[in-house]
PDB file of C-alpha atoms in Angstrom:
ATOM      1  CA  UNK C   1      11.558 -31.513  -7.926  1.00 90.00           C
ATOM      2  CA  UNK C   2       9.936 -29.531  -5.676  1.00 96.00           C
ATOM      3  CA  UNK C   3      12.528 -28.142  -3.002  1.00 96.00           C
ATOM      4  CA  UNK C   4      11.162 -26.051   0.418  1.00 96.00           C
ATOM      5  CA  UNK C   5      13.957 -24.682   2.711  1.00 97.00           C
ATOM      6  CA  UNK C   6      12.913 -22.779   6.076  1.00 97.00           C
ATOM      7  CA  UNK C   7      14.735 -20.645   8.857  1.00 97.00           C
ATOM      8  CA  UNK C   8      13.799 -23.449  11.865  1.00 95.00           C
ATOM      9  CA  UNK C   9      16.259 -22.365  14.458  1.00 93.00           C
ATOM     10  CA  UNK C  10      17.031 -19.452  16.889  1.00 91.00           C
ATOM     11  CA  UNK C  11      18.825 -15.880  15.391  1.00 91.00           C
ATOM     12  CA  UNK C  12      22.577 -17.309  15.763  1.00 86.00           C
ATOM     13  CA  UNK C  13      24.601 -15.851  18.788  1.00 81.00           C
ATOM     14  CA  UNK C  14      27.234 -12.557  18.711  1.00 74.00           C
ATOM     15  CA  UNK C  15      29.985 -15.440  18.823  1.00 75.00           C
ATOM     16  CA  UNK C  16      28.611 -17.722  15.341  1.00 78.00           C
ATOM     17  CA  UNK C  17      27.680 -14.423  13.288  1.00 73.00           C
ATOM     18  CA  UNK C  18      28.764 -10.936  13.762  1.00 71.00           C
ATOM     19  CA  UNK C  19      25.648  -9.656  11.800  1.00 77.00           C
ATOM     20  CA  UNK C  20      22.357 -12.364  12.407  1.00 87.00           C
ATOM     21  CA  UNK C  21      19.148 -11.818  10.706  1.00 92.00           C
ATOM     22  CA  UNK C  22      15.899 -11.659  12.178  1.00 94.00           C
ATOM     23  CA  UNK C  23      14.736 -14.544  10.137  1.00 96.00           C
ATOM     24  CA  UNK C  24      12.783 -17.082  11.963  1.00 97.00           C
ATOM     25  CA  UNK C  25      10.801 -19.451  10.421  1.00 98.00           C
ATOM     26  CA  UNK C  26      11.116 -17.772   7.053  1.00 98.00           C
ATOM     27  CA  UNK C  27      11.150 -20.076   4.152  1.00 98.00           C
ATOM     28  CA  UNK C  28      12.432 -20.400   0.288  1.00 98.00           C
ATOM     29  CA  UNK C  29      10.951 -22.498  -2.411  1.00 98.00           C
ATOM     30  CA  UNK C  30      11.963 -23.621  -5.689  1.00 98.00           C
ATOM     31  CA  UNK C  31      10.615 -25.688  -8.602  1.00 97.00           C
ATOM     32  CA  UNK C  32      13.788 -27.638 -10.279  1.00 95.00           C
ATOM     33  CA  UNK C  33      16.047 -25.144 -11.026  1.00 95.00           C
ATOM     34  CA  UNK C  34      13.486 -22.459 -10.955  1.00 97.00           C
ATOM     35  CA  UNK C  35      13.159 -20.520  -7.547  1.00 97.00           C
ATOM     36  CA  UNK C  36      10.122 -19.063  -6.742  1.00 98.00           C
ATOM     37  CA  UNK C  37       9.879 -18.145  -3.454  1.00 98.00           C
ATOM     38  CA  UNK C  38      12.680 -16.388  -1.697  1.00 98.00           C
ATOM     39  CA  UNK C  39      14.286 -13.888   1.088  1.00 97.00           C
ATOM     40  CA  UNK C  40      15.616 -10.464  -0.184  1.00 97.00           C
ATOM     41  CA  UNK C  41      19.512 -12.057   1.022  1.00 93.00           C
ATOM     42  CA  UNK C  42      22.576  -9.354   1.937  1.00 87.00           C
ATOM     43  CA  UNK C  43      26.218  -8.297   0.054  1.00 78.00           C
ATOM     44  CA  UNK C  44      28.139  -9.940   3.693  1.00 74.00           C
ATOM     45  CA  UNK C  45      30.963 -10.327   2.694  1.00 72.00           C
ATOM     46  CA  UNK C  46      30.872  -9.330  -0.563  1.00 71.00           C
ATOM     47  CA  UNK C  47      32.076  -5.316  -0.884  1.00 74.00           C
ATOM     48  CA  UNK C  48      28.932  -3.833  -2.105  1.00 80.00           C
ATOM     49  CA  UNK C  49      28.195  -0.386  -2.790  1.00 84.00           C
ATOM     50  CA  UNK C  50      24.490  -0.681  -1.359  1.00 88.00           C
ATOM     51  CA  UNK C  51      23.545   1.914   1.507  1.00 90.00           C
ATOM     52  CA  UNK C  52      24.209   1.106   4.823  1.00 87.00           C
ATOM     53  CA  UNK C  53      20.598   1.214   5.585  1.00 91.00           C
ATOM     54  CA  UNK C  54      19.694  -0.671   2.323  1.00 92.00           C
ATOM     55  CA  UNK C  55      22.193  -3.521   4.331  1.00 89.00           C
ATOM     56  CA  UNK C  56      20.932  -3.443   7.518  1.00 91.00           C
ATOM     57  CA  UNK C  57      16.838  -3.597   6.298  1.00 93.00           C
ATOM     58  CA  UNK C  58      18.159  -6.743   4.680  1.00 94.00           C
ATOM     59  CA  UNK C  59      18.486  -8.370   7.987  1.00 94.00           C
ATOM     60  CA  UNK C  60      14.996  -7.373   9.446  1.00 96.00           C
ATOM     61  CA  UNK C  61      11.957  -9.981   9.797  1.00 97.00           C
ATOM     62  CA  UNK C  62       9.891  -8.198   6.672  1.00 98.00           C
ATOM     63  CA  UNK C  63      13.139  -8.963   3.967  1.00 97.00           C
ATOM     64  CA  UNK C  64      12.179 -12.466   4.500  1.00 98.00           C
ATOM     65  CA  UNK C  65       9.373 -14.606   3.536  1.00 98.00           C
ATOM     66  CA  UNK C  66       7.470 -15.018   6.717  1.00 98.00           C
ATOM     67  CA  UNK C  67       4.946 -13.199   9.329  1.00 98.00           C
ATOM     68  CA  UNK C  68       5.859  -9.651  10.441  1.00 98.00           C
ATOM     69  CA  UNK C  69       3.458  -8.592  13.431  1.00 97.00           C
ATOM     70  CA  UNK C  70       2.917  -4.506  14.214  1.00 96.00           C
ATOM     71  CA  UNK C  71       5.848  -4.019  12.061  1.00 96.00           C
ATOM     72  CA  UNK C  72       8.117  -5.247  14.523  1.00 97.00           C
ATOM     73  CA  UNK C  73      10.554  -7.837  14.167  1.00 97.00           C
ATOM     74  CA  UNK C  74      10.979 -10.897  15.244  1.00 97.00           C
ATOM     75  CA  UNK C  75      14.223 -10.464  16.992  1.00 95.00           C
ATOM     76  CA  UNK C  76      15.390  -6.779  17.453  1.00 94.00           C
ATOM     77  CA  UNK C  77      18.500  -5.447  15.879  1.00 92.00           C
ATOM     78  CA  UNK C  78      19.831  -2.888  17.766  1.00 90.00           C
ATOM     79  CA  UNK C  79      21.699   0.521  16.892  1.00 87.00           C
ATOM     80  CA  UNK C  80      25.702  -1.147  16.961  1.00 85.00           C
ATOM     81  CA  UNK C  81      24.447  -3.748  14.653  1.00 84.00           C
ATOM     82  CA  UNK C  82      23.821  -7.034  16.742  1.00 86.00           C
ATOM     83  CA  UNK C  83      21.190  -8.880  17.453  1.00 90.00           C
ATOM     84  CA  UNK C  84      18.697  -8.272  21.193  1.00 91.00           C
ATOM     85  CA  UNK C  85      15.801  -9.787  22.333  1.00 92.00           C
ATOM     86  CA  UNK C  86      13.641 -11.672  20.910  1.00 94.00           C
ATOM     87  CA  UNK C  87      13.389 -15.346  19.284  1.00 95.00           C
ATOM     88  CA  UNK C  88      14.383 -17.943  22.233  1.00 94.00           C
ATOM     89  CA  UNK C  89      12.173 -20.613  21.883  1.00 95.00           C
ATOM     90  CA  UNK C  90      11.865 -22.581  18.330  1.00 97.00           C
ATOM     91  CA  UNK C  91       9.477 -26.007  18.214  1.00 97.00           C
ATOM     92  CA  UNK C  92       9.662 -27.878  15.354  1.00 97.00           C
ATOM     93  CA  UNK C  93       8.324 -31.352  14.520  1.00 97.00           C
ATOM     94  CA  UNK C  94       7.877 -33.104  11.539  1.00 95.00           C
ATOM     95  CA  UNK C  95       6.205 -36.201   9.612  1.00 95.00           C
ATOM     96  CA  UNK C  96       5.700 -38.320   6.592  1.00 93.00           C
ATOM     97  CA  UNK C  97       2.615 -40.128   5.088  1.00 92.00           C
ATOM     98  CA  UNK C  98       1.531 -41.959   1.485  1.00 90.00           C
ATOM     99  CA  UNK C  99       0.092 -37.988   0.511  1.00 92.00           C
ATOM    100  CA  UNK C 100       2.319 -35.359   1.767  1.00 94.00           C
ATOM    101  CA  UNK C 101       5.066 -34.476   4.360  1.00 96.00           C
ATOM    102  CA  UNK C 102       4.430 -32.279   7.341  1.00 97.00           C
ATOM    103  CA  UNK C 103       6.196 -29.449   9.246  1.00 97.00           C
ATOM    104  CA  UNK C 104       5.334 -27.632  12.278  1.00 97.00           C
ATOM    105  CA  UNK C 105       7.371 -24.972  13.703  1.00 98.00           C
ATOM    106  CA  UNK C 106       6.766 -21.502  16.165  1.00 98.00           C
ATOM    107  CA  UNK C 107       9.107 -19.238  17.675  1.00 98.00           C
ATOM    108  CA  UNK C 108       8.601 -16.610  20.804  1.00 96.00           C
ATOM    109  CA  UNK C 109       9.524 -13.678  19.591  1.00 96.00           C
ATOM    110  CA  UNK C 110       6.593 -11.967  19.709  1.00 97.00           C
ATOM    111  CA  UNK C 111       5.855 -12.838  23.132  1.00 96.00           C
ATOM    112  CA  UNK C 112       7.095 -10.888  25.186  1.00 94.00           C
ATOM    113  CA  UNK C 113       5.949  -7.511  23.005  1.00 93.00           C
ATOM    114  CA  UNK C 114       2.269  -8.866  22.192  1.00 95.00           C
ATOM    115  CA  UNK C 115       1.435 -12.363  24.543  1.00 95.00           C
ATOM    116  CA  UNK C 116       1.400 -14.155  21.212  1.00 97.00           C
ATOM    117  CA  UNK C 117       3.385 -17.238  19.430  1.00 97.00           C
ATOM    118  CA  UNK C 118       4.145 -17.332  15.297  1.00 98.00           C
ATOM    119  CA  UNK C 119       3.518 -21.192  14.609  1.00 98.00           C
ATOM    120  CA  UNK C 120       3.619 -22.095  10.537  1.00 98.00           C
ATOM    121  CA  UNK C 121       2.582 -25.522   9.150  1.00 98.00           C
ATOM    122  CA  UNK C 122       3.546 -26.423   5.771  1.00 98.00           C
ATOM    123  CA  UNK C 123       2.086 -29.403   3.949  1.00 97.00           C
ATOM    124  CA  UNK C 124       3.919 -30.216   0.923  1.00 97.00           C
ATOM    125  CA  UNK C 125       2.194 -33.204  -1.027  1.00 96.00           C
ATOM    126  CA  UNK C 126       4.394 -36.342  -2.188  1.00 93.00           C
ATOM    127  CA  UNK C 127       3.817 -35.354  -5.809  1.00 94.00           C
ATOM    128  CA  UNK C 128       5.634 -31.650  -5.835  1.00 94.00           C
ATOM    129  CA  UNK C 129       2.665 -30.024  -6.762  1.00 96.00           C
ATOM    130  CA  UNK C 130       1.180 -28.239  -3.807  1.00 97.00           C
ATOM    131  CA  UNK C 131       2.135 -26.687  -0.509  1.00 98.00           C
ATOM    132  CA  UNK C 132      -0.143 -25.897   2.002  1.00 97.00           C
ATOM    133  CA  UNK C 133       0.523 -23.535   4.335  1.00 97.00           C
ATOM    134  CA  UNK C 134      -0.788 -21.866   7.675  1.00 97.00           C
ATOM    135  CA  UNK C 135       0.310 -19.144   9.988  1.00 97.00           C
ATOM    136  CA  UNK C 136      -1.034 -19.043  13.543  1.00 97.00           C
ATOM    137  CA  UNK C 137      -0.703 -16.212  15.919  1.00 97.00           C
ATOM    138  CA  UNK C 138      -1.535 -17.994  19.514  1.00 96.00           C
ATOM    139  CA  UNK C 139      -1.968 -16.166  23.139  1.00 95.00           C
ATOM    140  CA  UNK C 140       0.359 -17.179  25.402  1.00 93.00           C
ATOM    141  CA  UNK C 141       2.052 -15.135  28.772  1.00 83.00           C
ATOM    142  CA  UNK C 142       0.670 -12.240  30.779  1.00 82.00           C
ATOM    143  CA  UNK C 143       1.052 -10.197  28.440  1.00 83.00           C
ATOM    144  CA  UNK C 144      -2.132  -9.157  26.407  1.00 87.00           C
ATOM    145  CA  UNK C 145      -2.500  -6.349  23.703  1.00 87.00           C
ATOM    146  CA  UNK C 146      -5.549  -4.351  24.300  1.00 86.00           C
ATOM    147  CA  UNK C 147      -6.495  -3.453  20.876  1.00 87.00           C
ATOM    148  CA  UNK C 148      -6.463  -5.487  17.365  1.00 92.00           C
ATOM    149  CA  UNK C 149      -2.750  -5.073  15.561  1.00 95.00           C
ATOM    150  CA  UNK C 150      -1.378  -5.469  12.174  1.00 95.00           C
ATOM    151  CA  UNK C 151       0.276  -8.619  10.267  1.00 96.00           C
ATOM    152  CA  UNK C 152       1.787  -8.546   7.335  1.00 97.00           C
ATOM    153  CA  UNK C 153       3.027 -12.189   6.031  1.00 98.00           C
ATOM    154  CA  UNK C 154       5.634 -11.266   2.761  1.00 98.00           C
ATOM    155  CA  UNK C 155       6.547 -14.122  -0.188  1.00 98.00           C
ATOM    156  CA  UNK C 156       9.276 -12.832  -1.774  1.00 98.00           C
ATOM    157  CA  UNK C 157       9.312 -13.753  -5.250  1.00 98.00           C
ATOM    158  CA  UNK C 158      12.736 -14.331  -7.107  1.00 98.00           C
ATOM    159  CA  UNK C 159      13.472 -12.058 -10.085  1.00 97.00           C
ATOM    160  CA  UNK C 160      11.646 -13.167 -13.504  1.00 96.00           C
ATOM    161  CA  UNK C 161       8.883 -14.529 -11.309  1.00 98.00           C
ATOM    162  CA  UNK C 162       6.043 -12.602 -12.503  1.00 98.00           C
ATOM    163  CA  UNK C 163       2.877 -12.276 -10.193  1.00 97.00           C
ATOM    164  CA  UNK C 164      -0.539 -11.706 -11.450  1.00 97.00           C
ATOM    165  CA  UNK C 165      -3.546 -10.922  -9.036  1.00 95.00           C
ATOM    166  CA  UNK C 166      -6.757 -13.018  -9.846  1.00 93.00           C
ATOM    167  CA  UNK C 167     -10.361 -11.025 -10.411  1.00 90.00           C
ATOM    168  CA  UNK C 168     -11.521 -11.885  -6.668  1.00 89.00           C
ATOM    169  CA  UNK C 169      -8.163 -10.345  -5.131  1.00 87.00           C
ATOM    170  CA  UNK C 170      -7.617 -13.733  -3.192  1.00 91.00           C
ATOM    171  CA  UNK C 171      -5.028 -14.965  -5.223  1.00 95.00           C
ATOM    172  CA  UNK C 172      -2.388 -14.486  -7.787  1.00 97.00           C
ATOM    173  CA  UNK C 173      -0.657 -16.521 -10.760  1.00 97.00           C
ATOM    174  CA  UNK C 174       3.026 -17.126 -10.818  1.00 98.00           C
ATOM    175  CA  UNK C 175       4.326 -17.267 -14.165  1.00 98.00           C
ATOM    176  CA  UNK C 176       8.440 -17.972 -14.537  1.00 97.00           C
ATOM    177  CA  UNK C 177      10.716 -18.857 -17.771  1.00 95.00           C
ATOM    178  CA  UNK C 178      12.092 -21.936 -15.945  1.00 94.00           C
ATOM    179  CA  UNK C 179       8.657 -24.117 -14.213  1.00 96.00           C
ATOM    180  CA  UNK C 180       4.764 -24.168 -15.165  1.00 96.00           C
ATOM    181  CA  UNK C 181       2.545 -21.543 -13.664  1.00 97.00           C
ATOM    182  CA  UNK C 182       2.362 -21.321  -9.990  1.00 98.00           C
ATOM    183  CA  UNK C 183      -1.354 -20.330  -8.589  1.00 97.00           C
ATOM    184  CA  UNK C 184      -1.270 -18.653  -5.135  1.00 98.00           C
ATOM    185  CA  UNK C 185      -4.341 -18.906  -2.483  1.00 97.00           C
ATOM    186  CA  UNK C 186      -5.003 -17.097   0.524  1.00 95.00           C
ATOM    187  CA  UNK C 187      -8.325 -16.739   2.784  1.00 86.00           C
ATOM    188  CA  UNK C 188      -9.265 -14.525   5.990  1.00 75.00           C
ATOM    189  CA  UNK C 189      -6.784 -11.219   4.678  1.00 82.00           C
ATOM    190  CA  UNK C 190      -6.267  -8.832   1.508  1.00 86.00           C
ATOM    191  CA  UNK C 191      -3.591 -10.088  -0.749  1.00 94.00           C
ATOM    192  CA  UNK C 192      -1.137  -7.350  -2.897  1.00 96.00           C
ATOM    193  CA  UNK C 193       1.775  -6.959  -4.865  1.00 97.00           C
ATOM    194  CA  UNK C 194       4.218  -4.783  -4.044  1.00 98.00           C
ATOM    195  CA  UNK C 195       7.788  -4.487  -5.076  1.00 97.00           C
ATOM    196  CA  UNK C 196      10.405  -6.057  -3.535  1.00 98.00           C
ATOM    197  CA  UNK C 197      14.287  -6.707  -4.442  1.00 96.00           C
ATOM    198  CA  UNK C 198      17.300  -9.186  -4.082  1.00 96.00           C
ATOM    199  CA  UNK C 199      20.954  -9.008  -3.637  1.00 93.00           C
ATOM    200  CA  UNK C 200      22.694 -11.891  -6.131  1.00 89.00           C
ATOM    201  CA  UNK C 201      25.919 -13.254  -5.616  1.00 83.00           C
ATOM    202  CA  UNK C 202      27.463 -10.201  -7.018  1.00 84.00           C
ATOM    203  CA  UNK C 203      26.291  -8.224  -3.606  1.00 86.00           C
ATOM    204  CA  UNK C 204      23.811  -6.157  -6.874  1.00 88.00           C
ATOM    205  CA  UNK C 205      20.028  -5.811  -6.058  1.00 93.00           C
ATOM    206  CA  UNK C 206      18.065  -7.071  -8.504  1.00 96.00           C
ATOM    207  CA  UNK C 207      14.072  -5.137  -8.110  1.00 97.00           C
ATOM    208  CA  UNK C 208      11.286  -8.015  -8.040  1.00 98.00           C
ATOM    209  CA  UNK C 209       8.129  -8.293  -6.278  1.00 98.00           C
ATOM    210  CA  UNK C 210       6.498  -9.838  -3.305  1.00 98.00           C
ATOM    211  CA  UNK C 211       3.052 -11.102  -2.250  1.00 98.00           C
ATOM    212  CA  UNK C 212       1.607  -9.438   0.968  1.00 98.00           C
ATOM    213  CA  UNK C 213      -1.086 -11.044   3.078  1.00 97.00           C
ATOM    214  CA  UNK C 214      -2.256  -7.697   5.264  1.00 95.00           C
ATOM    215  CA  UNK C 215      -4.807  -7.998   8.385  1.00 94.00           C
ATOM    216  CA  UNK C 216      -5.059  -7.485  12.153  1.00 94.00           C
ATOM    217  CA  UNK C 217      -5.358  -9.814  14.880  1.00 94.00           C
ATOM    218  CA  UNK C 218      -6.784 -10.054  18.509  1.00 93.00           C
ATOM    219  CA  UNK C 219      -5.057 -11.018  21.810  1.00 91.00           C
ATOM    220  CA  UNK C 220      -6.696 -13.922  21.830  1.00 93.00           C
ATOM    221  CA  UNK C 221      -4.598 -14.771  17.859  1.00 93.00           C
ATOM    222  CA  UNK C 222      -5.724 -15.642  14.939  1.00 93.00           C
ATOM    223  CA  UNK C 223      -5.028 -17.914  11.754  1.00 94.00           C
ATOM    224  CA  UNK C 224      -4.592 -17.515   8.267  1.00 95.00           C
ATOM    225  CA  UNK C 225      -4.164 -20.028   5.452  1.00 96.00           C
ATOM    226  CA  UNK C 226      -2.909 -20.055   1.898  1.00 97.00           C
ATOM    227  CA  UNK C 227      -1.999 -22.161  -0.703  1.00 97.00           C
ATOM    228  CA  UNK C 228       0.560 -23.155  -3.731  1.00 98.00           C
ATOM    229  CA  UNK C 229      -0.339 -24.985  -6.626  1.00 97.00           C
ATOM    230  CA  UNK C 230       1.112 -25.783  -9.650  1.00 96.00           C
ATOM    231  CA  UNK C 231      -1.462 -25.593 -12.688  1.00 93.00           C
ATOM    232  CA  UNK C 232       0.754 -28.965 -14.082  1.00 82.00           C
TER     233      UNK C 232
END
């Protein structure tokens, strides 16, 4: 019953979407009925009475569940609203086995700012039970940042969802009304919970937190890893 849902294509064009996201390679997860893991969504085209700046930080990279580098998103969103430069370039392959199923996928955006591809793999075992997940930042172009910069990777958690850090700060418990405990892993970066929100289908936010991976990586990239498990 485990269901995992991610963002595997280019920001859409001005002529598919009048207002794309910078979303790429974000991802959802849900356990049943129960959603766990989600992006912050957006009112369009509900009316709303959220701030127009509330709307438009909906659409950048770090209101969805994936790797922000230098606080910088993955496709810019310029001052009239649409979408520039950025994600061109998305790989994805995938694969099966007796234990799990397999996903690789990486976008460019980040190329041509810091000489570096976002690839995620997500292992998500045959029995619904755990994902596995990694995010590389690889060197790739001319272009080379001199000093270290920061990442930020963001999990989103859906309202009710509560998130409990573990005594060694690498991990947290994910306790929700509708699916067993959740326990979250990480290694190589600080973990935190900070607060976070959705929009429903009402075009309402809704306040809820996140879990935020934090830590800085080279020009010649970097990987980090983390893990979901359900305790039954």
């Amino acid at each position: 019953g485990t269901v995992l849902v991610i963002d595997a294509a280019p920001p859409p064009s001005p002529k598919m979407a009048a207002s794309g996201c910078a979303s790429t390679l974000a991802f959802e997860m849900s356990d049943g009925p129960q959603r766990l893991v989600i992006n912050c969504g957006g009112p369009d085209p509900l009316p709303t009475a959220l701030p127009a700046e509330l709307i438009e930080a909906l659409r950048t990279t770090a209101a969805h569940s994936t790797l922000v580098l230098s606080d910088t998103n993955s496709t810019s969103i310029l001052a009239d609203g649409s979408l520039g430069k950025g994600v061109e370039d998305v790989t994805v392959s995938n694969s099966e086995d007796n234990d799990c199923s397999r996903l690789e996928a990486s976008h460019d955006g980040y190329v041509r700012g810091f000489g570096l591809v976002h690839k995620r793999s997500l292992m998500l075992g045959n029995d619904g039970k755990e994902l596995r997940g990694a995010d590389q930042l690889v060197a790739k172009g001319r272009r080379k940042i001199r000093d270290a910069v920061p990442y930020v990777i963001r999990f989103h958690l859906a309202p009710g969802v509560e998130a409990t850090k573990t005594a060694d700060g690498m991990g947290a418990i994910l306790r929700s009304a509708g699916a067993p405990p959740w326990n979250f892993r990480c290694r190589g970066a600080n973990l935190g919970i900070e607060e976070s929100l959705m929009v429903d289908g009402h075009g309402e936010a809704i306040p809820t937190t996140q879990l935020v991976i934090q830590g800085e990586v080279a020009a010649i990239g970097g990987d980090i890893a983390w893990q979901f498990r359900r305790s039954s």
